[in-house]
Short mmCIF file of C-alpha atoms in Angstrom, two decimals:
data_model
loop_
_atom_site.label_atom_id
_atom_site.label_comp_id
_atom_site.label_asym_id
_atom_site.label_seq_id
_atom_site.Cartn_x
_atom_site.Cartn_y
_atom_site.Cartn_z
CA UNK A 16 -10.58 0.30 25.19
CA UNK A 17 -8.98 -1.45 22.20
CA UNK A 18 -11.49 0.14 19.82
CA UNK A 19 -10.82 3.61 21.24
CA UNK A 20 -7.05 3.17 20.89
CA UNK A 21 -7.48 1.88 17.32
CA UNK A 22 -9.47 4.94 16.23
CA UNK A 23 -6.39 7.10 16.93
CA UNK A 24 -4.29 5.02 14.50
CA UNK A 25 -3.22 8.03 12.34
CA UNK A 26 -2.13 9.93 15.44
CA UNK A 27 0.03 7.03 16.67
CA UNK A 28 1.53 6.65 13.19
CA UNK A 29 2.45 10.34 12.95
CA UNK A 30 3.76 10.59 16.53
CA UNK A 31 5.90 7.47 16.19
CA UNK A 32 7.16 8.73 12.80
CA UNK A 33 8.27 12.00 14.43
CA UNK A 34 10.01 10.04 17.19
CA UNK A 35 11.91 7.73 14.82
CA UNK A 36 12.86 10.66 12.57
CA UNK A 37 14.30 12.44 15.63
CA UNK A 38 15.94 9.29 17.02
CA UNK A 39 16.65 7.03 14.02
CA UNK A 40 19.16 4.89 15.94
CA UNK A 41 16.27 3.58 18.03
CA UNK A 42 14.88 1.64 15.07
CA UNK A 43 17.62 1.20 12.44
CA UNK A 44 18.55 -2.18 13.89
CA UNK A 45 14.92 -3.31 13.59
CA UNK A 46 15.00 -3.47 9.77
CA UNK A 47 14.69 -7.27 9.91
CA UNK A 48 11.32 -6.86 11.66
CA UNK A 49 9.60 -5.39 8.60
CA UNK A 50 8.83 -8.66 6.80
CA UNK A 51 7.72 -10.56 9.98
CA UNK A 52 5.46 -7.62 10.88
CA UNK A 53 3.95 -7.64 7.38
CA UNK A 54 3.39 -11.39 7.70
CA UNK A 55 1.66 -10.82 11.05
CA UNK A 56 -0.57 -8.15 9.49
CA UNK A 57 -1.50 -10.42 6.60
CA UNK A 58 -2.31 -13.24 9.05
CA UNK A 59 -4.52 -10.88 11.08
CA UNK A 60 -6.36 -9.93 7.89
CA UNK A 61 -6.68 -13.53 6.76
CA UNK A 62 -8.21 -14.54 10.05
CA UNK A 63 -11.11 -12.13 9.42
CA UNK A 64 -11.81 -13.59 5.95
CA UNK A 65 -13.74 -16.59 4.68
CA UNK A 66 -13.67 -18.47 1.40
CA UNK A 67 -17.05 -16.96 0.58
CA UNK A 68 -15.41 -13.49 0.51
CA UNK A 69 -13.18 -14.50 -2.39
CA UNK A 70 -15.99 -16.22 -4.24
CA UNK A 71 -17.94 -12.98 -3.98
CA UNK A 72 -15.00 -10.94 -5.28
CA UNK A 73 -14.47 -13.18 -8.31
CA UNK A 74 -18.03 -12.40 -9.34
CA UNK A 75 -17.04 -8.71 -9.80
CA UNK A 76 -14.47 -8.68 -12.63
CA UNK A 77 -15.50 -5.16 -13.73
CA UNK A 78 -14.28 -3.38 -10.58
CA UNK A 79 -11.03 -5.40 -10.62
CA UNK A 80 -10.43 -4.49 -14.26
CA UNK A 81 -11.18 -0.83 -13.48
CA UNK A 82 -8.67 -0.75 -10.61
CA UNK A 83 -5.92 -2.32 -12.72
CA UNK A 84 -6.67 0.04 -15.63
CA UNK A 85 -6.52 3.12 -13.38
CA UNK A 86 -3.37 1.77 -11.70
CA UNK A 87 -1.35 1.55 -14.90
CA UNK A 88 -2.90 4.51 -16.73
CA UNK A 89 -3.14 7.24 -14.08
CA UNK A 90 -0.11 6.64 -11.84
CA UNK A 91 2.71 6.63 -14.45
CA UNK A 92 1.11 9.54 -16.35
CA UNK A 93 0.68 11.50 -13.10
CA UNK A 94 4.32 10.82 -12.22
CA UNK A 95 5.40 12.13 -15.63
CA UNK A 96 3.29 15.31 -15.39
CA UNK A 97 4.14 16.07 -11.76
CA UNK A 98 7.87 15.61 -12.43
CA UNK A 99 7.68 18.10 -15.30
CA UNK A 100 5.67 20.61 -13.26
CA UNK A 101 8.26 20.61 -10.47
CA UNK A 102 11.17 20.39 -12.92
CA UNK A 103 12.80 17.40 -11.24
CA UNK A 104 16.22 16.22 -12.33
CA UNK A 105 16.47 13.32 -14.78
CA UNK A 106 17.43 10.87 -12.02
CA UNK A 107 14.51 11.88 -9.80
CA UNK A 108 12.19 11.85 -12.82
CA UNK A 109 13.19 8.22 -13.53
CA UNK A 110 12.47 7.33 -9.89
CA UNK A 111 9.05 9.00 -10.02
CA UNK A 112 8.11 7.11 -13.21
CA UNK A 113 9.23 3.82 -11.67
CA UNK A 114 6.97 4.44 -8.66
CA UNK A 115 4.07 5.15 -11.02
CA UNK A 116 4.74 2.16 -13.28
CA UNK A 117 4.86 -0.60 -10.66
CA UNK A 118 1.89 -2.52 -9.29
CA UNK A 119 -0.17 -1.86 -6.19
CA UNK A 120 1.68 -2.53 -2.95
CA UNK A 121 0.80 -5.03 -0.24
CA UNK A 122 0.41 -2.06 2.13
CA UNK A 123 -2.83 -1.29 0.28
CA UNK A 124 -4.28 -4.54 1.64
CA UNK A 125 -3.47 -3.43 5.18
CA UNK A 126 -4.96 0.04 4.72
CA UNK A 127 -8.06 -1.46 3.05
CA UNK A 128 -8.50 -3.67 6.11
CA UNK A 129 -8.15 -0.77 8.54
CA UNK A 130 -10.34 1.55 6.42
CA UNK A 131 -13.17 -1.01 6.40
CA UNK A 132 -12.89 -1.41 2.65
CA UNK A 133 -13.06 -4.80 0.90
CA UNK A 134 -9.88 -6.68 1.91
CA UNK A 135 -10.46 -9.71 -0.31
CA UNK A 136 -11.06 -7.39 -3.26
CA UNK A 137 -7.91 -5.40 -2.42
CA UNK A 138 -5.77 -8.55 -2.24
CA UNK A 139 -7.20 -9.74 -5.58
CA UNK A 140 -6.44 -6.36 -7.19
CA UNK A 141 -2.87 -6.42 -5.85
CA UNK A 142 -2.26 -9.94 -7.16
CA UNK A 143 -3.68 -9.14 -10.62
CA UNK A 144 -1.72 -5.88 -10.99
CA UNK A 145 1.47 -7.59 -9.75
CA UNK A 146 1.19 -10.38 -12.32
CA UNK A 147 0.50 -7.88 -15.10
CA UNK A 148 3.37 -5.62 -13.98
CA UNK A 149 5.86 -8.28 -15.05
CA UNK A 150 5.16 -7.23 -18.64
CA UNK A 151 3.59 -3.77 -18.23
CA UNK A 152 6.15 -2.06 -15.95
CA UNK A 153 9.14 -2.33 -18.35
CA UNK A 154 7.08 -1.02 -21.30
CA UNK A 155 5.58 1.85 -19.29
CA UNK A 156 9.10 2.81 -18.21
CA UNK A 157 10.29 2.55 -21.80
CA UNK A 158 7.39 4.76 -22.93
CA UNK A 159 7.90 7.51 -20.34
CA UNK A 160 11.65 7.33 -19.73
CA UNK A 161 12.92 5.98 -23.03
CA UNK A 162 14.58 2.76 -21.88
CA UNK A 163 13.39 -0.65 -20.74
CA UNK A 164 13.71 -1.92 -17.15
CA UNK A 165 13.70 -5.69 -16.58
CA UNK A 166 11.39 -6.76 -13.78
CA UNK A 167 12.55 -9.54 -11.41
CA UNK A 168 9.29 -11.43 -11.82
CA UNK A 169 10.14 -14.65 -9.99
CA UNK A 170 11.62 -12.89 -6.96
CA UNK A 171 8.64 -10.55 -6.80
CA UNK A 172 6.09 -13.36 -7.04
CA UNK A 173 7.97 -15.46 -4.48
CA UNK A 174 8.03 -12.55 -2.02
CA UNK A 175 4.29 -11.95 -2.46
CA UNK A 176 3.67 -15.66 -2.01
CA UNK A 177 5.54 -15.67 1.32
CA UNK A 178 4.34 -12.32 2.67
CA UNK A 179 0.72 -12.31 1.44
CA UNK A 180 -0.58 -15.69 0.32
CA UNK A 181 0.75 -18.03 3.02
CA UNK A 182 -0.24 -15.95 6.10
CA UNK A 183 -3.60 -14.95 4.60
CA UNK A 184 -4.41 -18.56 3.74
CA UNK A 185 -3.29 -19.71 7.20
CA UNK A 186 -5.56 -17.13 8.83
CA UNK A 187 -8.42 -17.92 6.49
CA UNK A 188 -8.20 -21.65 7.20
CA UNK A 189 -8.16 -21.05 10.96
CA UNK A 190 -11.15 -18.72 10.66
CA UNK A 191 -13.00 -21.24 8.51
CA UNK A 192 -12.51 -23.94 11.14
CA UNK A 193 -12.80 -21.94 14.37
CA UNK A 194 -15.06 -19.10 13.23
CA UNK A 195 -17.34 -19.02 16.30
CA UNK A 196 -14.33 -18.66 18.62
CA UNK A 197 -12.29 -16.22 16.51
CA UNK A 198 -15.19 -13.88 15.71
CA UNK A 199 -15.06 -12.51 19.27
CA UNK A 200 -11.38 -11.54 18.86
CA UNK A 201 -11.56 -9.51 15.62
CA UNK A 202 -10.85 -6.25 17.48
CA UNK A 203 -7.67 -7.73 18.94
CA UNK A 204 -6.41 -8.74 15.49
CA UNK A 205 -7.19 -5.25 14.18
CA UNK A 206 -5.20 -3.77 17.07
CA UNK A 207 -2.22 -6.04 16.33
CA UNK A 208 -2.33 -4.87 12.71
CA UNK A 209 -2.32 -1.22 13.80
CA UNK A 210 0.64 -1.71 16.14
CA UNK A 211 2.53 -3.57 13.39
CA UNK A 212 1.98 -0.98 10.68
CA UNK A 213 2.91 1.88 13.03
CA UNK A 214 6.20 0.09 13.75
CA UNK A 215 6.81 -0.54 10.04
CA UNK A 216 6.28 3.15 9.22
CA UNK A 217 8.60 4.15 12.05
CA UNK A 218 11.32 1.72 10.99
CA UNK A 219 11.17 2.92 7.37
CA UNK A 220 11.45 6.55 8.47
CA UNK A 221 14.35 5.79 10.80
CA UNK A 222 16.25 3.92 8.10
CA UNK A 223 15.75 6.75 5.58
CA UNK A 224 16.21 9.65 8.01
CA UNK A 225 19.33 11.04 6.31
CA UNK A 226 17.70 10.93 2.87
CA UNK A 227 14.53 12.59 4.11
CA UNK A 228 16.43 15.43 5.76
CA UNK A 229 18.38 16.13 2.57
CA UNK A 230 15.63 16.08 -0.07
CA UNK A 231 14.37 19.21 -1.76
CA UNK A 232 10.85 20.44 -1.02
CA UNK A 233 9.99 20.04 -4.72
CA UNK A 234 10.49 16.25 -4.50
CA UNK A 235 8.35 15.98 -1.37
CA UNK A 236 5.57 18.03 -2.95
CA UNK A 237 5.81 15.89 -6.10
CA UNK A 238 5.39 12.69 -4.08
CA UNK A 239 2.47 14.04 -2.04
CA UNK A 240 0.68 15.26 -5.19
CA UNK A 241 1.35 11.99 -7.03
CA UNK A 242 -0.16 9.96 -4.19
CA UNK A 243 -3.12 12.35 -3.85
CA UNK A 244 -3.92 12.11 -7.57
CA UNK A 245 -4.09 8.33 -7.30
CA UNK A 246 -6.30 8.33 -4.20
CA UNK A 247 -8.72 11.03 -5.41
CA UNK A 248 -9.04 9.84 -9.01
CA UNK A 249 -9.43 6.22 -7.93
CA UNK A 250 -12.25 7.12 -5.56
CA UNK A 251 -14.24 9.56 -7.69
CA UNK A 252 -13.89 7.76 -11.03
CA UNK A 253 -15.10 4.55 -9.40
CA UNK A 254 -18.05 6.35 -7.77
CA UNK A 255 -18.94 8.14 -11.04
CA UNK A 256 -19.06 4.78 -12.83
CA UNK A 257 -21.73 3.57 -10.41
CA UNK A 258 -19.78 1.37 -8.02
CA UNK A 259 -20.62 1.45 -4.30
CA UNK A 260 -18.75 3.27 -1.51
CA UNK A 261 -16.79 0.23 -0.27
CA UNK A 262 -15.61 -0.55 -3.82
CA UNK A 263 -14.66 3.11 -4.38
CA UNK A 264 -12.61 3.15 -1.17
CA UNK A 265 -10.89 -0.09 -2.14
CA UNK A 266 -10.01 1.13 -5.64
CA UNK A 267 -8.78 4.50 -4.31
CA UNK A 268 -6.43 2.81 -1.84
CA UNK A 269 -5.20 0.34 -4.45
CA UNK A 270 -4.49 3.01 -7.07
CA UNK A 271 -2.91 5.49 -4.65
CA UNK A 272 -0.62 3.03 -2.85
CA UNK A 273 2.21 1.65 -4.97
CA UNK A 274 4.75 -1.15 -4.60
CA UNK A 275 7.38 1.51 -3.92
CA UNK A 276 9.78 -1.07 -2.51
CA UNK A 277 10.02 -2.65 -5.96
CA UNK A 278 10.56 0.80 -7.47
CA UNK A 279 13.52 1.32 -5.11
CA UNK A 280 15.04 -2.05 -6.01
CA UNK A 281 14.70 -1.43 -9.76
CA UNK A 282 16.16 2.07 -9.45
CA UNK A 283 19.17 0.87 -7.44
CA UNK A 284 19.82 -2.05 -9.76
CA UNK A 285 19.30 -0.45 -13.17
CA UNK A 286 19.73 3.31 -12.63
CA UNK A 287 21.26 5.29 -9.73
CA UNK A 288 20.93 5.63 -5.96
CA UNK A 289 19.35 9.04 -6.43
CA UNK A 290 16.68 7.48 -8.68
CA UNK A 291 15.74 5.28 -5.71
CA UNK A 292 14.96 8.28 -3.51
CA UNK A 293 11.38 8.91 -4.79
CA UNK A 294 10.48 5.28 -4.08
CA UNK A 295 11.94 5.44 -0.57
CA UNK A 296 10.08 8.65 0.28
CA UNK A 297 6.84 7.45 -1.37
CA UNK A 298 7.05 4.31 0.78
CA UNK A 299 6.96 6.47 3.88
CA UNK A 300 4.40 9.00 2.66
CA UNK A 301 1.77 6.61 1.30
CA UNK A 302 1.70 4.75 4.61
CA UNK A 303 1.14 8.02 6.48
CA UNK A 304 -1.55 9.25 4.05
CA UNK A 305 -3.09 5.77 4.05
CA UNK A 306 -3.13 5.77 7.85
CA UNK A 307 -4.97 9.10 7.89
CA UNK A 308 -7.49 7.90 5.30
CA UNK A 309 -8.01 4.62 7.16
CA UNK A 310 -8.67 6.51 10.38
CA UNK A 311 -11.25 8.72 8.66
CA UNK A 312 -13.01 6.02 6.63
CA UNK A 313 -13.09 3.51 9.48
CA UNK A 314 -15.44 5.86 11.35
CA UNK A 315 -17.91 6.16 8.50
CA UNK A 316 -21.17 4.30 8.69
CA UNK A 317 -21.76 1.80 5.91
CA UNK A 318 -23.85 3.58 3.29
CA UNK A 319 -24.50 0.78 0.83
#
């Protein structure tokens, strides 16, 4: 029963998103749940991992380097081109570039888990791109926008440490010690992750309902195209270079899903509220598109 419910993950995400968009007051007071729910998701992922998974990942520096390269080359350039195609205002253009210039988001780790990609590899890619973004993001913004944006490196690293590292390590340690007991409950942890991410998507949509209802169609199309470019290019470039299906899925998810929350914070702090709008909408959209992809890929038989 749990497996059957889990396979309809994209449907639950879309239906709950429609509900919270229609009745935003039902979730606006649940904003404080977002971080605890993310921590729960990371714990559920960690409890399916072992130390050997990370040792295996560290033996594949080429695919990690490829993901980071595609992340910082394709996404900011795509944001620049898409913004010009749709003739976005300067403020929205800045917001689009910020979304493209930041690192991969922690949501990519969740989607990788649900899509049966390589979770340990996804987490490693996110950590590497986040560390590099401390230096790279301001210079990419300077290159495309014409001015530098300071990155709150310590706050960002501390947040990742609390939300990703601690719960993943806690789950990993428990799995390492009680593997034979926990192995039987993997489907339950996957279900908890699905419920959590559906709630997170719904809360984000409820909080941003007024912004969503007031945006122009050109901005929405820009965001959808930007995300699609990252997902498609990440997948097919990785496959063309000879990497296997699981690695291609992992890279696609990592490249297409950005740390849009950081983009919102930077836009609000250093530019304008309107410049934060692309990041807020991208945060909603990439979770929906990621949910759909995870639902599709999770059904695929392992080909490698």
